[in-house]
CSV table of C-alpha atoms in Angstrom, one decimal:
chain,number,residue,atom,x,y,z
A,824,MET,CA,11.5,-33.7,20.7
A,825,ASN,CA,13.9,-32.8,18.1
A,826,ARG,CA,16.2,-29.8,17.8
A,827,PRO,CA,13.7,-27.3,16.1
A,828,GLU,CA,10.9,-28.1,19.0
A,829,PHE,CA,13.5,-27.9,21.7
A,830,ILE,CA,14.5,-24.3,20.2
A,831,ASN,CA,10.8,-23.4,20.3
A,832,ALA,CA,10.3,-24.4,23.8
A,833,LEU,CA,13.4,-22.6,25.0
A,834,ALA,CA,12.2,-19.4,23.3
A,835,THR,CA,8.7,-19.6,25.1
A,836,LYS,CA,10.1,-20.7,28.5
A,837,THR,CA,12.7,-17.9,28.6
A,838,GLY,CA,10.7,-15.2,26.4
A,839,ILE,CA,13.5,-14.6,23.9
A,840,SER,CA,13.4,-15.1,20.1
A,841,LYS,CA,14.0,-18.2,18.5
A,842,LYS,CA,17.1,-17.0,17.0
A,843,GLU,CA,18.6,-15.8,20.3
A,844,ALA,CA,17.4,-19.2,21.9
A,845,GLU,CA,19.2,-21.2,18.9
A,846,TYR,CA,22.5,-19.1,19.6
A,847,ASN,CA,22.4,-19.7,23.1
A,848,LEU,CA,21.7,-23.5,22.6
A,849,ASP,CA,24.5,-23.6,20.0
A,850,ALA,CA,26.9,-21.7,22.6
A,851,VAL,CA,25.8,-24.2,25.5
A,852,LEU,CA,26.4,-27.3,23.3
A,853,GLU,CA,29.8,-26.0,22.1
A,854,VAL,CA,31.1,-25.7,25.6
A,855,ILE,CA,30.0,-29.2,26.8
A,856,GLU,CA,31.7,-30.5,23.4
A,857,GLU,CA,34.8,-28.5,24.0
A,858,THR,CA,34.9,-29.5,27.8
A,859,LEU,CA,34.6,-32.9,26.8
A,860,ILE,CA,37.2,-32.8,24.3
A,861,ASP,CA,39.6,-31.4,26.8
A,862,GLY,CA,39.1,-34.5,28.9
A,863,GLU,CA,37.2,-32.6,31.6
A,864,ASP,CA,33.9,-33.9,33.3
A,865,ILE,CA,30.8,-31.8,33.6
A,866,LYS,CA,28.7,-31.9,36.6
A,867,PHE,CA,25.4,-30.1,37.2
A,868,VAL,CA,24.3,-31.4,40.8
A,869,GLY,CA,20.9,-32.7,40.9
A,870,PHE,CA,20.8,-32.9,37.1
A,871,GLY,CA,23.7,-35.1,36.2
A,872,SER,CA,27.1,-35.5,34.7
A,873,TRP,CA,28.9,-36.0,31.4
A,874,ASN,CA,32.2,-38.0,31.1
A,875,VAL,CA,34.2,-39.5,28.6
A,876,LYS,CA,34.9,-43.2,28.9
A,877,GLU,CA,37.6,-45.2,27.2
A,878,ARG,CA,36.2,-48.8,25.6
A,879,ALA,CA,38.8,-51.2,25.6
A,880,ALA,CA,39.7,-53.1,22.3
A,881,ARG,CA,37.7,-56.3,21.8
A,882,ILE,CA,37.3,-59.3,19.5
A,883,GLY,CA,34.0,-59.3,18.1
A,884,ARG,CA,31.8,-61.4,15.5
A,885,ASN,CA,30.4,-60.0,12.0
A,886,PRO,CA,26.5,-60.3,12.7
A,887,ARG,CA,25.9,-61.4,8.7
A,888,ASN,CA,28.7,-64.0,9.2
A,889,PRO,CA,29.2,-65.4,12.8
A,890,GLN,CA,31.9,-67.4,11.9
A,891,GLU,CA,34.1,-64.2,11.1
A,892,VAL,CA,35.9,-62.6,13.8
A,893,ILE,CA,36.2,-58.9,13.8
A,894,ASN,CA,38.9,-56.9,16.1
A,895,VAL,CA,37.1,-53.8,17.2
A,896,PRO,CA,39.8,-51.3,18.1
A,897,SER,CA,39.5,-49.3,21.5
A,898,PHE,CA,37.5,-46.1,21.4
A,899,LYS,CA,36.1,-43.3,23.5
A,900,THR,CA,32.6,-42.6,24.2
A,901,VAL,CA,30.4,-40.0,26.1
A,902,THR,CA,28.4,-41.1,29.0
A,903,PHE,CA,25.7,-39.4,31.1
A,904,LYS,CA,24.6,-40.1,34.5
A,905,PRO,CA,21.5,-38.6,35.8
A,906,GLY,CA,21.4,-36.9,39.0
A,907,LYS,CA,19.2,-37.9,41.9
A,908,THR,CA,16.9,-34.9,41.4
A,909,LEU,CA,16.3,-35.5,38.0
A,910,LYS,CA,15.6,-39.1,38.4
A,911,ASP,CA,13.1,-38.6,41.1
A,912,ASN,CA,11.3,-35.8,39.2
A,913,ILE,CA,11.0,-38.1,36.2
A,914,ASN,CA,9.8,-41.1,38.3
A,915,ASP,CA,7.3,-38.7,40.2
A,916,ASN,CA,5.8,-37.6,37.1
A,917,LEU,CA,5.8,-40.7,34.7
A,918,LYS,CA,3.2,-42.6,36.9
């Protein structure tokens, strides 16, 4: 599902206009982004949690030239861990 399809589904599910659905989606995504930038975790019981993890610097190899060593710097990445209820619902409905 892409963004326009998601906005359409959200509008249909909530009975609001597509414009309002897009505004609400943008607001939710902005709050999630700002919270993660501030270093806070986001936890929705049963659904899942987002957090920022630091990836350590490492030495890698150039895939086009395996003999070439590349220094990969440390960086931060966002992770999502699904909650038990979400996992159970997906497993129950994907049989």
